[in-house]
């Protein structure tokens, strides 16, 4: 009723805000995304109306009018996206800034200590033409997201299309599964995000390994003996992280940290795949790790980000939605600043 009164008074921004609050309470209710799409369409904000309608399409069958609205736009190929983010957007808009600093330091430092001296990896097969295409798409994703792409190696018999080796390289086994080409940008966005220093360990290691790394890092930081041999600089970093943890009450929410890192990866994936329906399908095909958020929670978080101010600003920064994407230039224009 409140939304209807606001619409009748032409207070459409307030109506949209209320509907987004409703969506936060129940992200899986198609009635809310349907009403939000109607408000956005009435405002003339068709890109946001399409996004809300994409959410609806994940929850129920569309009407003919809704399907026609979605047919007016299609994702832009990665190589044709004209814009690129600044690194600051990861903290301000993609959620990286919300990660617990002490856990970032503990995990980053301890993974370096443990990996030191690991045997050098080697290729088990030569890359094929399809692998080169994948590498090209990954390079585009890296440029758009303003974040270095992981090093690629190729292997057989890994049991999954993407895994990580101990040295942080992405191991690709395209024989393990067939990629749905339309959904691939979502996976690539998550992989580029997962290679970032603040996210890497949380997205690569099982929860039990992460807990062991944190526990040993705290022991070293508090001066206890260890079979590991960190450098003096690493010991200082671990000591500062351990002391900060003690000042904060001595508890660290590792599971919450991992889920926050996963949300950032999902947001990067949605930004590249440009369609909530494709992101929703890609999420359904990902393996569930121990400690991961339940699938319905992950989908709900993705829906909420899709209708957020941050997502809209990022899309406009990349030249998506509001205007037709132009052909790529030699250098992508950088998105230098955005309001918090």
CSV table of C-alpha atoms in Angstrom, one decimal:
chain,number,residue,atom,x,y,z
A,1,UNK,CA,0.0,0.0,0.0
A,2,UNK,CA,2.8,2.4,0.8
A,3,UNK,CA,4.5,1.9,-2.5
A,4,UNK,CA,1.2,2.4,-4.4
A,5,UNK,CA,0.6,5.7,-2.6
A,6,UNK,CA,4.1,6.9,-3.5
A,7,UNK,CA,3.6,5.9,-7.1
A,8,UNK,CA,0.3,7.8,-7.2
A,9,UNK,CA,2.1,10.8,-5.9
A,10,UNK,CA,4.9,10.3,-8.5
A,11,UNK,CA,7.5,9.8,-5.7
A,12,UNK,CA,9.1,7.1,-7.7
A,13,UNK,CA,12.5,7.2,-6.1
A,14,UNK,CA,11.1,6.6,-2.7
A,15,UNK,CA,8.8,3.8,-4.1
A,16,UNK,CA,11.9,2.1,-5.6
A,17,UNK,CA,13.7,2.4,-2.3
A,18,UNK,CA,10.9,0.8,-0.4
A,19,UNK,CA,10.7,-2.1,-2.9
A,20,UNK,CA,14.5,-2.7,-2.6
A,21,UNK,CA,14.0,-2.8,1.2
A,22,UNK,CA,11.2,-5.4,0.6
A,23,UNK,CA,13.6,-7.4,-1.7
A,24,UNK,CA,16.2,-7.4,1.1
A,25,UNK,CA,13.6,-9.0,3.5
A,26,UNK,CA,12.6,-11.6,0.9
A,27,UNK,CA,14.8,-11.6,-2.2
A,28,UNK,CA,13.1,-14.7,-3.6
A,29,UNK,CA,9.6,-13.1,-3.9
A,30,UNK,CA,8.9,-12.4,-7.6
A,31,UNK,CA,6.1,-10.0,-6.7
A,32,UNK,CA,8.7,-7.5,-5.4
A,33,UNK,CA,11.0,-7.6,-8.4
A,34,UNK,CA,8.0,-7.3,-10.7
A,35,UNK,CA,6.8,-4.2,-8.9
A,36,UNK,CA,10.3,-2.8,-8.9
A,37,UNK,CA,10.6,-3.3,-12.6
A,38,UNK,CA,7.3,-1.5,-13.2
A,39,UNK,CA,8.5,1.5,-11.1
A,40,UNK,CA,11.9,1.7,-12.9
A,41,UNK,CA,10.2,1.5,-16.3
A,42,UNK,CA,7.8,4.3,-15.3
A,43,UNK,CA,10.9,6.3,-14.4
A,44,UNK,CA,12.4,5.7,-17.8
A,45,UNK,CA,15.3,3.8,-16.2
A,46,UNK,CA,15.1,0.9,-18.6
A,47,UNK,CA,18.4,-0.7,-17.8
A,48,UNK,CA,17.3,-1.1,-14.1
A,49,UNK,CA,13.9,-2.2,-15.2
A,50,UNK,CA,15.5,-5.0,-17.3
A,51,UNK,CA,17.7,-6.0,-14.3
A,52,UNK,CA,14.7,-6.3,-12.0
A,53,UNK,CA,12.8,-8.3,-14.7
A,54,UNK,CA,15.8,-10.6,-15.1
A,55,UNK,CA,15.4,-11.4,-11.3
A,56,UNK,CA,11.8,-12.1,-11.9
A,57,UNK,CA,12.7,-14.5,-14.7
A,58,UNK,CA,14.8,-16.5,-12.3
A,59,UNK,CA,11.7,-16.9,-10.0
A,60,UNK,CA,8.7,-17.4,-12.3
A,61,UNK,CA,7.7,-17.5,-16.0
A,62,UNK,CA,7.6,-14.1,-17.7
A,63,UNK,CA,4.7,-12.5,-19.3
A,64,UNK,CA,4.9,-11.6,-23.0
A,65,UNK,CA,5.4,-7.9,-22.1
A,66,UNK,CA,8.3,-8.8,-19.7
A,67,UNK,CA,9.9,-11.0,-22.2
A,68,UNK,CA,9.6,-8.2,-24.8
A,69,UNK,CA,11.4,-5.8,-22.4
A,70,UNK,CA,14.3,-8.2,-22.0
A,71,UNK,CA,14.5,-8.8,-25.7
A,72,UNK,CA,15.4,-5.1,-26.2
A,73,UNK,CA,19.0,-5.7,-24.9
A,74,UNK,CA,21.7,-8.3,-24.9
A,75,UNK,CA,25.0,-8.7,-23.2
A,76,UNK,CA,27.9,-7.0,-24.8
A,77,UNK,CA,30.8,-9.3,-25.7
A,78,UNK,CA,33.8,-8.9,-23.4
A,79,UNK,CA,36.1,-7.7,-26.1
A,80,UNK,CA,33.6,-4.9,-27.0
A,81,UNK,CA,33.0,-3.5,-23.5
A,82,UNK,CA,34.5,0.0,-23.8
A,83,UNK,CA,35.1,0.9,-20.1
A,84,UNK,CA,37.3,-0.4,-17.3
A,85,UNK,CA,37.0,0.1,-13.5
A,86,UNK,CA,39.6,1.7,-11.2
A,87,UNK,CA,41.1,-0.4,-8.5
A,88,UNK,CA,39.3,1.7,-5.9
A,89,UNK,CA,35.9,0.3,-7.2
A,90,UNK,CA,36.8,-3.1,-5.6
A,91,UNK,CA,36.6,-1.6,-2.2
A,92,UNK,CA,33.8,1.0,-2.7
A,93,UNK,CA,31.5,-1.0,-4.9
A,94,UNK,CA,32.4,-4.7,-5.1
A,95,UNK,CA,32.7,-5.4,-1.4
A,96,UNK,CA,36.4,-6.0,-1.0
A,97,UNK,CA,36.7,-3.1,1.5
A,98,UNK,CA,34.5,-5.0,4.0
A,99,UNK,CA,36.9,-7.9,4.4
A,100,UNK,CA,38.4,-8.2,7.9
A,101,UNK,CA,42.0,-6.8,7.7
A,102,UNK,CA,43.5,-9.1,10.2
A,103,UNK,CA,42.3,-12.2,8.4
A,104,UNK,CA,43.6,-10.8,5.1
A,105,UNK,CA,47.1,-10.4,6.6
A,106,UNK,CA,47.0,-13.7,8.4
A,107,UNK,CA,45.9,-15.7,5.4
A,108,UNK,CA,48.1,-13.8,2.8
A,109,UNK,CA,51.2,-14.1,5.0
A,110,UNK,CA,50.8,-17.7,6.0
A,111,UNK,CA,50.0,-18.9,2.5
A,112,UNK,CA,53.3,-17.3,1.4
A,113,UNK,CA,55.2,-18.9,4.2
A,114,UNK,CA,53.7,-22.4,3.5
A,115,UNK,CA,54.1,-22.1,-0.3
A,116,UNK,CA,57.8,-21.1,-0.1
A,117,UNK,CA,60.0,-23.7,-1.6
A,118,UNK,CA,57.1,-25.5,-3.3
A,119,UNK,CA,58.2,-27.6,-6.3
A,120,UNK,CA,57.9,-25.8,-9.6
A,121,UNK,CA,54.8,-26.8,-11.5
A,122,UNK,CA,54.9,-28.0,-15.1
A,123,UNK,CA,52.4,-28.3,-18.0
A,124,UNK,CA,51.0,-31.7,-18.6
A,125,UNK,CA,49.7,-30.9,-22.1
A,126,UNK,CA,50.1,-28.1,-24.6
A,127,UNK,CA,47.3,-25.5,-24.8
A,128,UNK,CA,44.7,-26.1,-27.6
A,129,UNK,CA,43.0,-23.5,-29.7
A,130,UNK,CA,40.1,-23.4,-27.2
A,131,UNK,CA,42.5,-22.7,-24.4
A,132,UNK,CA,43.9,-19.8,-26.3
A,133,UNK,CA,40.4,-18.4,-26.7
A,134,UNK,CA,39.9,-18.8,-23.0
A,135,UNK,CA,43.1,-17.0,-22.2
A,136,UNK,CA,42.0,-14.2,-24.5
A,137,UNK,CA,38.7,-13.9,-22.7
A,138,UNK,CA,40.4,-14.0,-19.3
A,139,UNK,CA,42.7,-11.1,-20.5
A,140,UNK,CA,39.6,-9.1,-21.5
A,141,UNK,CA,38.0,-9.8,-18.1
A,142,UNK,CA,41.2,-8.7,-16.3
A,143,UNK,CA,41.4,-5.5,-18.3
A,144,UNK,CA,37.8,-4.6,-17.7
A,145,UNK,CA,38.0,-5.3,-13.9
A,146,UNK,CA,41.4,-3.5,-13.6
A,147,UNK,CA,42.9,-6.6,-11.8
A,148,UNK,CA,45.7,-8.8,-13.0
A,149,UNK,CA,44.7,-12.1,-14.5
A,150,UNK,CA,46.0,-15.3,-12.8
A,151,UNK,CA,48.7,-17.2,-14.6
A,152,UNK,CA,47.3,-20.1,-16.6
A,153,UNK,CA,48.5,-23.6,-16.8
A,154,UNK,CA,46.8,-26.5,-18.5
A,155,UNK,CA,46.3,-30.1,-17.4
A,156,UNK,CA,44.2,-33.2,-17.8
A,157,UNK,CA,42.3,-35.3,-15.3
A,158,UNK,CA,41.8,-32.6,-12.7
A,159,UNK,CA,38.1,-33.4,-12.3
A,160,UNK,CA,37.0,-29.7,-12.5
A,161,UNK,CA,37.4,-27.1,-15.2
A,162,UNK,CA,39.2,-24.6,-12.9
A,163,UNK,CA,41.5,-25.4,-10.0
A,164,UNK,CA,44.4,-23.6,-8.3
A,165,UNK,CA,47.9,-24.9,-7.8
A,166,UNK,CA,50.0,-24.2,-4.7
A,167,UNK,CA,51.8,-21.3,-6.4
A,168,UNK,CA,48.6,-19.5,-7.2
A,169,UNK,CA,48.3,-20.3,-10.9
A,170,UNK,CA,44.9,-21.2,-12.4
A,171,UNK,CA,44.9,-24.8,-13.8
A,172,UNK,CA,42.5,-25.2,-16.7
A,173,UNK,CA,41.1,-28.5,-17.7
A,174,UNK,CA,38.5,-27.9,-20.5
A,175,UNK,CA,38.0,-31.7,-20.8
A,176,UNK,CA,36.5,-31.8,-17.3
A,177,UNK,CA,33.3,-29.9,-18.3
A,178,UNK,CA,31.8,-28.1,-21.2
A,179,UNK,CA,31.4,-24.4,-20.8
A,180,UNK,CA,28.2,-22.6,-21.6
A,181,UNK,CA,29.7,-19.8,-23.6
A,182,UNK,CA,27.0,-17.2,-22.5
A,183,UNK,CA,27.8,-18.0,-18.8
A,184,UNK,CA,31.6,-18.0,-19.1
A,185,UNK,CA,32.0,-14.3,-18.3
A,186,UNK,CA,30.5,-14.9,-14.9
A,187,UNK,CA,33.1,-17.6,-14.2
A,188,UNK,CA,35.9,-15.4,-15.5
A,189,UNK,CA,34.8,-12.5,-13.3
A,190,UNK,CA,35.0,-14.7,-10.3
A,191,UNK,CA,38.4,-16.1,-11.3
A,192,UNK,CA,39.9,-12.6,-11.8
A,193,UNK,CA,38.4,-11.6,-8.4
A,194,UNK,CA,39.8,-14.8,-6.8
A,195,UNK,CA,43.3,-13.9,-7.9
A,196,UNK,CA,43.3,-10.6,-6.0
A,197,UNK,CA,45.6,-10.6,-3.0
A,198,UNK,CA,42.8,-9.8,-0.5
A,199,UNK,CA,40.6,-12.6,-1.8
A,200,UNK,CA,42.9,-15.3,-3.0
A,201,UNK,CA,43.2,-17.6,0.0
A,202,UNK,CA,39.5,-17.4,0.8
A,203,UNK,CA,38.5,-18.5,-2.7
A,204,UNK,CA,41.1,-21.2,-3.2
A,205,UNK,CA,41.5,-23.2,0.1
A,206,UNK,CA,39.1,-25.4,1.9
A,207,UNK,CA,37.7,-24.1,5.1
A,208,UNK,CA,39.7,-26.6,7.2
A,209,UNK,CA,43.0,-25.4,5.6
A,210,UNK,CA,42.1,-21.8,6.2
A,211,UNK,CA,41.4,-22.5,9.9
A,212,UNK,CA,44.8,-24.2,10.1
A,213,UNK,CA,46.5,-21.2,8.5
A,214,UNK,CA,44.9,-18.7,10.8
A,215,UNK,CA,45.6,-20.8,13.9
A,216,UNK,CA,49.3,-21.2,13.1
A,217,UNK,CA,49.6,-17.5,12.0
A,218,UNK,CA,48.2,-16.4,15.4
A,219,UNK,CA,50.6,-18.8,17.2
A,220,UNK,CA,53.6,-17.3,15.4
A,221,UNK,CA,52.2,-13.8,15.9
A,222,UNK,CA,52.0,-14.4,19.6
A,223,UNK,CA,55.5,-15.7,19.8
A,224,UNK,CA,54.9,-19.4,20.1
A,225,UNK,CA,57.4,-21.8,18.4
A,226,UNK,CA,56.5,-23.2,15.0
A,227,UNK,CA,58.0,-25.6,12.5
A,228,UNK,CA,57.6,-22.9,9.8
A,229,UNK,CA,60.3,-20.3,9.1
A,230,UNK,CA,58.7,-16.9,8.3
A,231,UNK,CA,61.0,-14.0,7.5
A,232,UNK,CA,61.4,-11.1,10.0
A,233,UNK,CA,58.9,-9.0,7.9
A,234,UNK,CA,56.4,-11.9,7.9
A,235,UNK,CA,56.7,-12.3,11.7
A,236,UNK,CA,56.1,-8.6,12.2
A,237,UNK,CA,53.0,-8.7,10.0
A,238,UNK,CA,51.7,-11.8,11.9
A,239,UNK,CA,52.4,-10.1,15.2
A,240,UNK,CA,50.5,-7.0,14.3
A,241,UNK,CA,47.5,-9.1,13.0
A,242,UNK,CA,47.5,-11.2,16.2
A,243,UNK,CA,47.6,-8.1,18.4
A,244,UNK,CA,44.8,-6.4,16.4
A,245,UNK,CA,42.8,-9.6,16.9
A,246,UNK,CA,43.3,-9.6,20.6
A,247,UNK,CA,42.3,-5.9,20.9
A,248,UNK,CA,39.1,-6.8,19.0
A,249,UNK,CA,38.2,-9.4,21.5
A,250,UNK,CA,40.2,-12.4,20.2
A,251,UNK,CA,37.6,-13.8,17.8
A,252,UNK,CA,37.7,-13.9,14.0
A,253,UNK,CA,34.7,-14.8,11.8
A,254,UNK,CA,36.5,-16.9,9.2
A,255,UNK,CA,33.3,-18.3,7.7
A,256,UNK,CA,31.8,-14.8,7.3
A,257,UNK,CA,35.1,-13.7,5.7
A,258,UNK,CA,35.0,-16.5,3.2
A,259,UNK,CA,31.3,-15.8,2.3
A,260,UNK,CA,32.1,-12.1,1.9
A,261,UNK,CA,34.9,-12.9,-0.5
A,262,UNK,CA,32.6,-15.2,-2.4
A,263,UNK,CA,30.0,-12.4,-2.7
A,264,UNK,CA,32.7,-10.1,-4.2
A,265,UNK,CA,33.6,-12.8,-6.8
A,266,UNK,CA,29.9,-13.2,-7.6
A,267,UNK,CA,29.5,-9.5,-8.1
A,268,UNK,CA,32.4,-9.3,-10.4
A,269,UNK,CA,31.0,-12.2,-12.4
A,270,UNK,CA,27.6,-10.5,-12.7
A,271,UNK,CA,29.2,-7.3,-13.9
A,272,UNK,CA,30.8,-9.2,-16.7
A,273,UNK,CA,28.0,-11.6,-17.7
A,274,UNK,CA,25.5,-8.6,-17.6
A,275,UNK,CA,22.4,-10.7,-17.1
A,276,UNK,CA,21.1,-12.0,-13.7
A,277,UNK,CA,19.6,-15.0,-15.5
A,278,UNK,CA,23.0,-16.1,-16.8
A,279,UNK,CA,24.6,-15.5,-13.4
A,280,UNK,CA,21.8,-17.5,-11.7
A,281,UNK,CA,22.4,-20.5,-14.1
A,282,UNK,CA,26.1,-20.3,-13.7
A,283,UNK,CA,25.8,-20.3,-9.9
A,284,UNK,CA,23.7,-23.5,-10.1
A,285,UNK,CA,26.5,-25.3,-11.8
A,286,UNK,CA,29.2,-24.4,-9.3
A,287,UNK,CA,30.4,-27.0,-6.8
A,288,UNK,CA,29.5,-26.4,-3.2
A,289,UNK,CA,32.4,-26.2,-0.8
A,290,UNK,CA,32.2,-26.9,3.0
A,291,UNK,CA,31.5,-23.6,4.7
A,292,UNK,CA,30.0,-21.9,1.5
A,293,UNK,CA,26.7,-20.0,1.9
A,294,UNK,CA,23.7,-22.2,1.0
A,295,UNK,CA,22.8,-21.7,-2.7
A,296,UNK,CA,19.6,-19.8,-2.0
A,297,UNK,CA,21.5,-17.3,0.2
A,298,UNK,CA,24.1,-16.8,-2.6
A,299,UNK,CA,21.4,-16.2,-5.2
A,300,UNK,CA,19.6,-13.8,-2.8
A,301,UNK,CA,22.8,-11.8,-2.3
A,302,UNK,CA,23.3,-11.6,-6.0
A,303,UNK,CA,19.8,-10.4,-6.6
A,304,UNK,CA,20.2,-7.6,-4.0
A,305,UNK,CA,23.5,-6.5,-5.6
A,306,UNK,CA,21.9,-6.5,-9.0
A,307,UNK,CA,19.3,-3.8,-8.0
A,308,UNK,CA,21.8,-1.8,-5.9
A,309,UNK,CA,23.1,1.7,-6.6
A,310,UNK,CA,26.6,0.3,-6.8
A,311,UNK,CA,25.8,-2.2,-9.6
A,312,UNK,CA,24.1,0.6,-11.6
A,313,UNK,CA,27.1,2.9,-11.2
A,314,UNK,CA,29.5,0.1,-12.2
A,315,UNK,CA,27.5,-0.7,-15.3
A,316,UNK,CA,27.5,2.9,-16.4
A,317,UNK,CA,31.2,3.1,-15.7
A,318,UNK,CA,31.8,0.3,-18.2
A,319,UNK,CA,29.5,1.9,-20.8
A,320,UNK,CA,26.7,-0.7,-20.3
A,321,UNK,CA,23.0,-0.3,-20.1
A,322,UNK,CA,22.4,3.5,-20.6
A,323,UNK,CA,24.1,3.6,-24.0
A,324,UNK,CA,25.1,1.2,-26.7
A,325,UNK,CA,28.6,0.0,-26.2
A,326,UNK,CA,31.0,1.3,-28.8
A,327,UNK,CA,33.8,-0.7,-30.5
A,328,UNK,CA,36.8,-1.1,-28.3
A,329,UNK,CA,39.7,1.3,-28.5
A,330,UNK,CA,43.3,0.6,-28.0
A,331,UNK,CA,43.1,1.8,-24.4
A,332,UNK,CA,39.9,1.5,-22.4
A,333,UNK,CA,38.9,4.6,-20.6
A,334,UNK,CA,39.4,4.3,-16.9
A,335,UNK,CA,36.6,4.8,-14.3
A,336,UNK,CA,38.6,6.9,-12.0
A,337,UNK,CA,36.3,7.9,-9.2
A,338,UNK,CA,32.8,7.1,-7.9
A,339,UNK,CA,31.0,8.5,-5.0
A,340,UNK,CA,30.7,6.3,-1.9
